[in-house]
XYZ file of C-alpha atoms in Angstrom:
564
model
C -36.682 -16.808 1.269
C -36.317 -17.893 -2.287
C -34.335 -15.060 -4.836
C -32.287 -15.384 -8.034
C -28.485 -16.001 -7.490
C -27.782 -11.946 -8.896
C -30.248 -10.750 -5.879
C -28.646 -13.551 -3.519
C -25.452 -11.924 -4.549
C -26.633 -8.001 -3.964
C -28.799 -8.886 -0.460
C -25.077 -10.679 1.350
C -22.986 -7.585 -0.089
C -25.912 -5.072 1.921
C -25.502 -7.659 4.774
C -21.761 -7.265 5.021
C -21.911 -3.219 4.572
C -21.053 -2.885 0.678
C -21.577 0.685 -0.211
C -19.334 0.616 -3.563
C -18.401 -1.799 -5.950
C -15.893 -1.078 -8.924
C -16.986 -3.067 -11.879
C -16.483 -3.782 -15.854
C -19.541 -5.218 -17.472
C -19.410 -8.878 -19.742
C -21.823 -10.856 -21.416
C -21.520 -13.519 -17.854
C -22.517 -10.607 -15.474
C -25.261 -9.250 -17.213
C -28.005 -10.637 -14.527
C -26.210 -9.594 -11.682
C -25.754 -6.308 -13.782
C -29.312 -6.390 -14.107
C -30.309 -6.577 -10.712
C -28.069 -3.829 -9.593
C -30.130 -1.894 -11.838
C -32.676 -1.687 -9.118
C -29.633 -1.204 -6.238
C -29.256 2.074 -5.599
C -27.847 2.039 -2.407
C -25.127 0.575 -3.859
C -22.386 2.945 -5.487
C -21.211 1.495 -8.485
C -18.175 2.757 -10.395
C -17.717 1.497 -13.904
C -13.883 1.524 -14.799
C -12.500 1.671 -18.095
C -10.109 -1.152 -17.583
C -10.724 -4.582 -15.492
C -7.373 -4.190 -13.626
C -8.099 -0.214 -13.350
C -11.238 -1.928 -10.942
C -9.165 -3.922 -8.629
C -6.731 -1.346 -8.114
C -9.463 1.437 -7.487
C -10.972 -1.408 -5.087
C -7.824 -1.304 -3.294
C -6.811 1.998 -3.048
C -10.673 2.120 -1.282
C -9.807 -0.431 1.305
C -6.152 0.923 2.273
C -7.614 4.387 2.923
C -11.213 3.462 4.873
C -9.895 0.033 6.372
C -13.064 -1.671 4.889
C -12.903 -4.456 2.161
C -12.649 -3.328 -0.809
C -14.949 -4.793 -3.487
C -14.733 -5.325 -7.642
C -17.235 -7.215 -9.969
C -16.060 -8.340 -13.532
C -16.826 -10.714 -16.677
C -15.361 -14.112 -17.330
C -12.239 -14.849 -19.048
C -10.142 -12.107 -20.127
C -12.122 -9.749 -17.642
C -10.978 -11.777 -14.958
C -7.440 -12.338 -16.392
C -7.326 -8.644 -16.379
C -7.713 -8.424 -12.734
C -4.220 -10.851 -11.883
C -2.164 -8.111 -11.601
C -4.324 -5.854 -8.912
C -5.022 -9.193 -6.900
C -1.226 -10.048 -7.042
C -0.634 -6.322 -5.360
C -2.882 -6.688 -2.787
C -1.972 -9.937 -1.900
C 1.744 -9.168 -1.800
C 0.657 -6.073 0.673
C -1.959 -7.891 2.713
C -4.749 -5.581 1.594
C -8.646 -6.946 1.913
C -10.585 -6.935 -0.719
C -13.392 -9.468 -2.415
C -13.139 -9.626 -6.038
C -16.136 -11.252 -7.773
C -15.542 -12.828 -11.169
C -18.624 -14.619 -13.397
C -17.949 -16.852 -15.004
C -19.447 -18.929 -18.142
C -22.061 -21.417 -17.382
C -21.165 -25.371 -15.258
C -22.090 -27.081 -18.202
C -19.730 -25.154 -20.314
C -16.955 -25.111 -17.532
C -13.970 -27.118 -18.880
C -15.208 -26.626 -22.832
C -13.000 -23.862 -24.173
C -16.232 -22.435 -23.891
C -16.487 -18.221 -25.181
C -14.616 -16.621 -23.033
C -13.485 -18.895 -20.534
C -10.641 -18.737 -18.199
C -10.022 -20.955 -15.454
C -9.428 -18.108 -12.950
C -9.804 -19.912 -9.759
C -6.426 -22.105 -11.230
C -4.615 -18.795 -12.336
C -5.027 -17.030 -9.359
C -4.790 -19.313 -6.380
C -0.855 -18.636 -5.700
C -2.026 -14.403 -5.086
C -5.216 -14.925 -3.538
C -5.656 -15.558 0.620
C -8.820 -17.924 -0.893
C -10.918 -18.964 -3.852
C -14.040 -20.213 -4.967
C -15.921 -21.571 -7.057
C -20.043 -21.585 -6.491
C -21.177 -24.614 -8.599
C -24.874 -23.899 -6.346
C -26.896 -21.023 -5.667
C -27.926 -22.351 -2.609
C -24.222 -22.487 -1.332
C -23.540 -18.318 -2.623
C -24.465 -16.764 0.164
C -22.051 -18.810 2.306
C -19.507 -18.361 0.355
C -20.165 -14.848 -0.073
C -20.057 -14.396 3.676
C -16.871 -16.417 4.260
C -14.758 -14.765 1.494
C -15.317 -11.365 3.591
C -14.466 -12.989 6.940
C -11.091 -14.612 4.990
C -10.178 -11.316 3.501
C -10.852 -9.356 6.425
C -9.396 -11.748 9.114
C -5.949 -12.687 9.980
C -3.462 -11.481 7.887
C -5.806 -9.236 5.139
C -5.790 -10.146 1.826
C -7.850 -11.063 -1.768
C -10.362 -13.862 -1.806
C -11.890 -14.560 -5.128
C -15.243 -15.971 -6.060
C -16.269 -17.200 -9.418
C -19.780 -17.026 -10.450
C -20.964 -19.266 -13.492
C -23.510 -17.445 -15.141
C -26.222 -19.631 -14.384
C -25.385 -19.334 -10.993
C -26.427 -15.938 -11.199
C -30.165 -16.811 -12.782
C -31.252 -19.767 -10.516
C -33.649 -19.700 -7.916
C -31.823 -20.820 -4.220
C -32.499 -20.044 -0.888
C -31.265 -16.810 0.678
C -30.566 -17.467 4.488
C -27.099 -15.409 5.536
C -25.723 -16.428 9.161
C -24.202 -14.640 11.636
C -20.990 -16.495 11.973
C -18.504 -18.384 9.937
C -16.329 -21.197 11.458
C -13.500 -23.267 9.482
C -12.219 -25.814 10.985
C -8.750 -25.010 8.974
C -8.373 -21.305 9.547
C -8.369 -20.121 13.016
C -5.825 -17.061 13.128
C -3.575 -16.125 16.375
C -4.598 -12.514 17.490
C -3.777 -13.046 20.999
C 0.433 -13.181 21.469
C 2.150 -15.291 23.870
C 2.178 -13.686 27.479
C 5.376 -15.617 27.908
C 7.368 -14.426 25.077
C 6.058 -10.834 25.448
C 7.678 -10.698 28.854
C 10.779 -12.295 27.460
C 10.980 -9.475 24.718
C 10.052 -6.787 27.594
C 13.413 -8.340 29.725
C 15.581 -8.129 26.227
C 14.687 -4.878 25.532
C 15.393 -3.884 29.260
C 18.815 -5.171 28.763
C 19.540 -3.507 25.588
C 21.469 -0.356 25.170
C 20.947 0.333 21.354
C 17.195 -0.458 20.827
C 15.285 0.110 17.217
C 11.836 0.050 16.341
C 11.051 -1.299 13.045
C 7.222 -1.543 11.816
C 5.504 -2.283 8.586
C 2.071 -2.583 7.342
C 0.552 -4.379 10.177
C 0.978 -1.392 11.968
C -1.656 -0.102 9.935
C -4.104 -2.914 9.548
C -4.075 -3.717 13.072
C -5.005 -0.156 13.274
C -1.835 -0.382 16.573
C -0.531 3.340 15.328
C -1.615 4.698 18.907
C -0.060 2.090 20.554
C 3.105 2.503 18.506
C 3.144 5.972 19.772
C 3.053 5.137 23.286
C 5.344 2.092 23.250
C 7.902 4.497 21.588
C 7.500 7.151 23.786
C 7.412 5.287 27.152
C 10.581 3.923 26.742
C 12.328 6.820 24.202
C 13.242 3.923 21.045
C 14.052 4.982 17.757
C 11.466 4.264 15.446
C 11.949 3.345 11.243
C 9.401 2.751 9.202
C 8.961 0.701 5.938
C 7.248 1.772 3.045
C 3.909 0.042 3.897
C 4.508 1.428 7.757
C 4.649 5.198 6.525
C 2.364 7.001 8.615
C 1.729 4.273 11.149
C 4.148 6.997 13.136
C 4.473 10.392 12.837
C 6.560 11.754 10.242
C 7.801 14.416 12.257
C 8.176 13.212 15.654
C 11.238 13.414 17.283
C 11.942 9.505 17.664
C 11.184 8.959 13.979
C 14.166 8.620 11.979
C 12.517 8.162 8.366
C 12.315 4.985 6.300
C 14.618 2.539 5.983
C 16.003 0.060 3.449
C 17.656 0.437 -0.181
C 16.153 4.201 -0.578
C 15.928 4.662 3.018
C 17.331 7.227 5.517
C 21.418 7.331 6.839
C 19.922 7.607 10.183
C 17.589 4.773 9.753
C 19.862 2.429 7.845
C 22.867 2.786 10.177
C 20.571 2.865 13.511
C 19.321 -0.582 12.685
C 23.232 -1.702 11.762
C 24.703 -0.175 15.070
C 21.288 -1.728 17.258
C 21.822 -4.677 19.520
C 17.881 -4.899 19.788
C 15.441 -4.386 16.630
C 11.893 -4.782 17.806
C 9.927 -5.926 14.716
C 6.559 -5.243 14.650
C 4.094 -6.174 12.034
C 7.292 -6.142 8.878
C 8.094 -9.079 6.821
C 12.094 -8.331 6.356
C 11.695 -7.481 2.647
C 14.726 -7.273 0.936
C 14.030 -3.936 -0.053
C 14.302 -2.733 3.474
C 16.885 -5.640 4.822
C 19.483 -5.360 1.856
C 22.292 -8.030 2.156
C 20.667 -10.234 4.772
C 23.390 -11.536 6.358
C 24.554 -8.078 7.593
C 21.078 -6.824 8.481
C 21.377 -5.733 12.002
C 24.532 -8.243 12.784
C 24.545 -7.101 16.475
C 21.200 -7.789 17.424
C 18.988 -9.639 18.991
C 15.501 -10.043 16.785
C 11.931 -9.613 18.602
C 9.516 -10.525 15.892
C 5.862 -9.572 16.172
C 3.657 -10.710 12.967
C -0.264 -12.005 13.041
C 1.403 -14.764 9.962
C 3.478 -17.316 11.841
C 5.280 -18.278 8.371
C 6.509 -14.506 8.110
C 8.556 -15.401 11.158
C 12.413 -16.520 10.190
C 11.663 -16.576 6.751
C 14.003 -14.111 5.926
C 15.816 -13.257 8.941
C 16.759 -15.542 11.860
C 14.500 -14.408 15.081
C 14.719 -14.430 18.872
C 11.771 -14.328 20.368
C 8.699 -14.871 18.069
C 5.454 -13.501 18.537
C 2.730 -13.988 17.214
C -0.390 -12.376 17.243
C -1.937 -9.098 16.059
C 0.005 -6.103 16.301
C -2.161 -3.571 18.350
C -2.674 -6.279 21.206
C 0.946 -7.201 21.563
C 1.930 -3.799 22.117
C -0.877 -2.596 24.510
C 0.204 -5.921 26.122
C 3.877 -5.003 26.173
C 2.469 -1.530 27.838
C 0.631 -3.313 30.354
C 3.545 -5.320 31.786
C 5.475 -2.582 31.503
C 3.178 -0.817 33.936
C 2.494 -3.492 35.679
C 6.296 -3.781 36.553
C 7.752 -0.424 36.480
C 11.210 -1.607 38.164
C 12.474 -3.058 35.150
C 12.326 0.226 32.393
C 11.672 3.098 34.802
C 15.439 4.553 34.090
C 15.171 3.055 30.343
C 15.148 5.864 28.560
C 17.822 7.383 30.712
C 19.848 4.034 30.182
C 19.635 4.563 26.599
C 20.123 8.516 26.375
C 23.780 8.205 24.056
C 22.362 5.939 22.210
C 19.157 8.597 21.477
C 21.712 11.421 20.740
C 23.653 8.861 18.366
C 20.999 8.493 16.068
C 20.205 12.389 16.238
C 23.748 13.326 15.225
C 23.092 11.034 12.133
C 19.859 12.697 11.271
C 21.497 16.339 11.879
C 25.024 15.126 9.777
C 23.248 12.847 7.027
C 19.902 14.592 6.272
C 17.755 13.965 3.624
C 18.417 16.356 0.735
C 19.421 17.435 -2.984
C 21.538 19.451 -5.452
C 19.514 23.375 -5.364
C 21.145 24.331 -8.757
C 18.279 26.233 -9.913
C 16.725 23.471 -12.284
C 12.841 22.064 -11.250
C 13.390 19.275 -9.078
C 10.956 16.701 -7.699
C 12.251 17.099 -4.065
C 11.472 20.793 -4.035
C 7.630 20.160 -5.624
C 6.641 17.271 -2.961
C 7.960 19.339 -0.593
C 5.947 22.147 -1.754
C 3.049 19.826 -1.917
C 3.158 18.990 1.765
C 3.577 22.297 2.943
C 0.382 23.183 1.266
C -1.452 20.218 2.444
C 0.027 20.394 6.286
C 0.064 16.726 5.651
C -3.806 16.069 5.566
C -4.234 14.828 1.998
C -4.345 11.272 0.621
C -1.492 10.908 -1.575
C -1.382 7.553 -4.007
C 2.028 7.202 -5.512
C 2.779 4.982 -9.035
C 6.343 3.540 -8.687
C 9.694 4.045 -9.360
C 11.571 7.227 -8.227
C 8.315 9.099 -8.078
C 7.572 6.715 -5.534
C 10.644 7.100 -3.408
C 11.017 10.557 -3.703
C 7.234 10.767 -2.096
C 8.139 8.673 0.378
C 11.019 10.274 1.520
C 9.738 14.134 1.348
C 6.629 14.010 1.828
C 5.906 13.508 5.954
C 3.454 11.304 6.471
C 1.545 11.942 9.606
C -1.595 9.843 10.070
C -2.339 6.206 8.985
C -3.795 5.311 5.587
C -2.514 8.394 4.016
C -0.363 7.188 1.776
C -1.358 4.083 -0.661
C 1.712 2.533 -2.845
C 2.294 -0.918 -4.074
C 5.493 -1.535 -1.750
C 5.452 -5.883 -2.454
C 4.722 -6.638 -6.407
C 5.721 -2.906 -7.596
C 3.080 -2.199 -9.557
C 3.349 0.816 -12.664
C -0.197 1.784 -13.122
C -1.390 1.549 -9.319
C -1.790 4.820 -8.212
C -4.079 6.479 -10.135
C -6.926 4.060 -10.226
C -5.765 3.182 -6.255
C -6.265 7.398 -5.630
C -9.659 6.798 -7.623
C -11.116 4.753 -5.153
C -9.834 6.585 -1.882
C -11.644 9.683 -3.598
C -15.031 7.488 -4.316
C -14.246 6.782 -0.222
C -13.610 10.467 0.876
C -15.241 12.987 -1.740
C -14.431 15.709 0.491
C -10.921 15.217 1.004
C -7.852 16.529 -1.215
C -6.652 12.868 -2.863
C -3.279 13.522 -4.882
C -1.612 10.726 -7.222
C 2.226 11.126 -7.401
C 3.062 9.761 -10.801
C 6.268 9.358 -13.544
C 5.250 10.047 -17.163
C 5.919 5.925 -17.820
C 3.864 4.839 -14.774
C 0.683 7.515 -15.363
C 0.415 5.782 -19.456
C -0.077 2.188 -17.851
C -3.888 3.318 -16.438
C -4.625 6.592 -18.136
C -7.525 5.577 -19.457
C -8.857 5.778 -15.637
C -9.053 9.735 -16.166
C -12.865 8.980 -17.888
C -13.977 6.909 -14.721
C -12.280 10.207 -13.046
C -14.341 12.565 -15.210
C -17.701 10.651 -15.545
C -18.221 10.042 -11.623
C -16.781 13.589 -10.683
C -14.117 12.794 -8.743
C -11.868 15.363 -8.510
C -8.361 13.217 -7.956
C -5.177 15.676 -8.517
C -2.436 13.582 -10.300
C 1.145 15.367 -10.268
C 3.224 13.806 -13.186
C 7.319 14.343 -11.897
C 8.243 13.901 -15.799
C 11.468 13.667 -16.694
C 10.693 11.984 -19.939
C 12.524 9.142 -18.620
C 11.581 5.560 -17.218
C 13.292 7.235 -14.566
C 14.621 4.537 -11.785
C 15.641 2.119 -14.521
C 17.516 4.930 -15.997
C 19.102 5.321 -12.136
C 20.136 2.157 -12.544
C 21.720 2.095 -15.746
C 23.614 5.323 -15.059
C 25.493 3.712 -12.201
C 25.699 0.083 -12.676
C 25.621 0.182 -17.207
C 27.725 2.709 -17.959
C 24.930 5.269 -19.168
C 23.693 2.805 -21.935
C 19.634 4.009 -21.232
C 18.243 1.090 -23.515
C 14.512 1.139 -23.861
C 14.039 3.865 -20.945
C 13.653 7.225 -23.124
C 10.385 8.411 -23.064
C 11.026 10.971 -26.008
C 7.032 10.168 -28.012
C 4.963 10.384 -24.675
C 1.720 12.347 -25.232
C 1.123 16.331 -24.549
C -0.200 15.230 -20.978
C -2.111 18.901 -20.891
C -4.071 18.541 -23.534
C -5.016 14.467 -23.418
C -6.639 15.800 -19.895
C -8.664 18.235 -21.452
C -9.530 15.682 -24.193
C -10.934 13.570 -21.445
C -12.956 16.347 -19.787
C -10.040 16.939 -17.022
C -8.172 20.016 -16.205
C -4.616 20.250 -17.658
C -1.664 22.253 -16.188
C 2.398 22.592 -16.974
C 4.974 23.728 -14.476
C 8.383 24.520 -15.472
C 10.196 26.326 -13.984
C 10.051 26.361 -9.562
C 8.376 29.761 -9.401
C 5.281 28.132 -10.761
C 4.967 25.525 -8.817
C 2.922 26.937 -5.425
C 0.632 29.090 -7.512
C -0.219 26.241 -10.243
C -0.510 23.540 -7.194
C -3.123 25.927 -5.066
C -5.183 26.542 -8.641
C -5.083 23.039 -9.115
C -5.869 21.929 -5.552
C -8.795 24.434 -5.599
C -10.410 23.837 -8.659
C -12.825 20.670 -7.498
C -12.209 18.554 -10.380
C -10.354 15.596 -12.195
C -7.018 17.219 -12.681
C -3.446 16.662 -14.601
C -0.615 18.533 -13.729
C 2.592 17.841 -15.866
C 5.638 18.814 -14.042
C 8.802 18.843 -16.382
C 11.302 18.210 -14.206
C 15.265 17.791 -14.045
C 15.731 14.496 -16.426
C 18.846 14.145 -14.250
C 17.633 13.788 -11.020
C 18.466 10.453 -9.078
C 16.864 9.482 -5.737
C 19.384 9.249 -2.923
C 20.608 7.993 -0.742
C 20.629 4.156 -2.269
C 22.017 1.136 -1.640
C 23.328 -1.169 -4.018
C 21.214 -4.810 -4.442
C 22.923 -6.885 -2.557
C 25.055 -4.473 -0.440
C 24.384 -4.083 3.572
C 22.021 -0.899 4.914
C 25.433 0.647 5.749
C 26.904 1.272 2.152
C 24.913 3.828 0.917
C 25.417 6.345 -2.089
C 24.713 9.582 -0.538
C 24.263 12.604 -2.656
């Protein structure tokens, strides 16, 4: 069947499920912009900023678990998109971002708006291409969804030329895709699974540790019952939040530099850490060559060249998370003899990392000023846990992640790799265009909410009623942290004294607009605001004071925390 490249391009997104794109228009799009004129079955969401599209894109794809799709213009609409690529790549998140590009002939020419974006991106994307033929688009289309989605997730970009887009080619769209150079592992090694199964047997201080794969794999069930067959301790990293239940018994919050006392010093006093689906960040490791000195490593990861890159591992495994554990359940049933009195075996060990939680609890300074703590906390309790909550980062990241419990997968979306100011909002955008009917908050800092403000008209125009809670302490506030402790109080370039009146740029933009401050306000405001079905701003003026605690110095081991 002969089309146009634009309705080659629209005909393999409807073949691969697209429902939504996110998109910024250019002169080098306008025939696929043409075309999806006539698509109606198609959402599309028209940003206000290029890299406000891939982050919205993403923040679609970490809450549904589909690929998450963005359309812009050549040149500096595609350089726009580097930094939302770079975060999803760094946090294995799938999406297909479609760039045009000007036309072949002019490829090369300094032509008008010309960047070479396949060259700039290739060290953050899984894949790239370039389609130099319309007859090779829809193959290309097709594979870039099977590379993003496949394996270890992650961005594949294709470049358009924009005469790509107007020629007549043959539409045929097949069924499968094979390449010959990318065949990922799903299946783990029955061999080393039972050899992790006998070390973990043998062990008398065991700790779970699980990331993101936990939640791509979509293994959060498994988790469960892996955890509670055998009674292990389980941390979580930032990307893992909510791949286990937040207030389950065996949970003993996150770890790492801003991570729990239980957590940290659980995985220091372990002589087994089961690994499943983390990549040893630094963030959650601090000094390496202390991390977990005692124990014996079991790596699981679906990326062999995530294994010993950062820490030295035992037994290697890999595959995709959600098999190896039902896997590690099976031969656990399958030979009972070997854990049946486990979790008896391992009962001090269970009250040992209880004491820590009950001594060392996560907590703050009530000295009647409004703090952050108190408002997430607040924020949860009036949720039960069931919203979607996008965070920016810094400490209003942290503190998020640390009060807020987490209880079901893909309810929280953060930039835990790159560390991205500007993410959340557009990222709580998209998981809003996903679920219109469910309550999608954006936990923000008065720096981190100016980076993508502009978002609040995509917010306004396509009715999306996103909540985003500014903890404002008119501070760049974890640079500030850091320069109280380690600098002697010198707070260059963090003082946020000329930031806008956050109330009324809202209402400027068609949004709602509230202030809290003082604590008494804050449940009343927060149900008003919750209720009130559209695109709202709530600027909470908080204690400019606050730190997040505990923390552990850069370079310092898990155990040497700063408590409050």
């Amino acid at each position: 069947m002969k089309k146009t490249g634009a309705q080659i391009f629209i005909e393999s997104l409807r073949m691969e499920g697209v429902d939504t794109i996110f998109c910024y228009p250019g002169g080098a799009t306008l025939y696929i912009t043409d075309a999806l004129y006539y698509a109606s079955d198609i959402k599309q969401i028209i940003v206000r900023h290029e890299q406000g599209a891939v982050h919205a894109s993403d923040g679609y794809s970490r809450a549904s678990g589909k690929v998450g799709v963005s359309l812009v213009t050549s040149g500096p609409g595609a350089t726009n998109t580097v930094t939302g690529i770079a975060t999803a790549y760094m946090d294995s998140i799938p999406l297909v971002i479609f760039s045009c590009q000007v036309n072949t002939m002019l490829i090369g020419n300094d032509a008008f708006q010309e960047a070479d974006i396949i060259g700039i991106t290739r060290p953050c994307t899984k894949h790239s291409y370039l389609v130099r033929d319309v007859n090779d688009l829809a193959r290309i289309i097709k594979e870039a969804f099977y590379i993003a989605r496949s394996g270890r997730p992650g961005p594949v970009l294709v470049d358009i030329p924009k005469d790509v887009s107007a020629n007549i080619g043959e539409f045929k769209y097949t069924d499968k895709v094979s390449i010959r150079s990318y065949k990922p592992t799903y299946i783990g090694h029955a061999g080393q699974i039972k050899k992790a199964i006998k070390l973990i047997a043998s062990s008398k201080r065991p700790v779970l540790y699980t990331g993101g794969g936990i939640i791509s794999s979509g293994a959060s069930a498994e988790l469960l019952k892996f955890a509670e067959k055998l009674s292990i301790p389980v941390t979580n990293t930032l990307m893992g939040l909510g791949g286990f239940p937040g207030n389950h018994p065996l949970f003993l919050g996150m770890l790492g530099m801003h991570g729990t006392y239980a957590a940290n010093m659980a995985i220091t006093e372990s002589d087994v850490v089961i690994a499943v689906g983390a990549r040893f960040d630094d963030r959650a490791t601090g000094k390496v060559d202390e991390f977990a000195a005692h124990a014996k490593i079991i790596h699981v990861d679906i990326d062999p060249t995530s294994i010993s890159k950062n820490i030295k591992v035992d037994i290697p495994i890999v595959g995709d998370s959600r098999h190896v554990l039902k896997k590690m359940l099976d031969f656990i049933e399958e030979d009972k003899e070997d854990t049946k009195d486990y979790p008896a075996s391992i009962s001090e060990w269970t009250k040992q990392t209880k004491k820590w939680q009950k001594e060392y609890p996560l907590t703050y300074l009530k000295d009647g000023t409004l703090k952050p703590q108190y408002v997430i906390e607040k924020i949860f309790e009036l949720t039960k846990g069931k919203a979607i909550i996008a965070t920016e980062v810094g400490q209003n990241q942290m503190w998020t992640a640390q009060f807020y419990k987490f209880l079901k997968p893909r309810s929280i979306l953060t930039s835990g790799g790159l560390g991205t100011m500007g993410y959340g909002f557009p990222a709580s955008i998209g998981a809003q265009v996903a679920f219109p009917d469910k309550l999608v908050i954006n936990m923000a800092g008065d720096g981190s909410i100016q980076m993508n403000i502009q978002e609040l008209a995509t917010a306004v125009q396509f009715n999306l009623p996103v909540k985003v809670v500014i903890l404002n302490n008119r501070y760049l506030g974890m640079v500030r942290q850091w320069q109280e402790l380690f600098y002697e109080k010198r707070y260059n370039w963090t003082q946020m004294d000329h930031a806008p009146d956050f109330v009324k740029l809202a209402e400027a933009y068609g949004a709602a607009g509230y202030r809290i401050e003082k604590e008494d306000e804050v449940e009343t405001v927060l149900k008003e605001a919750f209720q009130n079905g559209r695109p709202t701003l709530i600027d909470v003026r908080i204690n400019p004071d606050e730190s997040v605690y505990p923390m552990v110095p850069a370079g310092a081991p898990l155990s040497e925390m700063l408590l409050v």
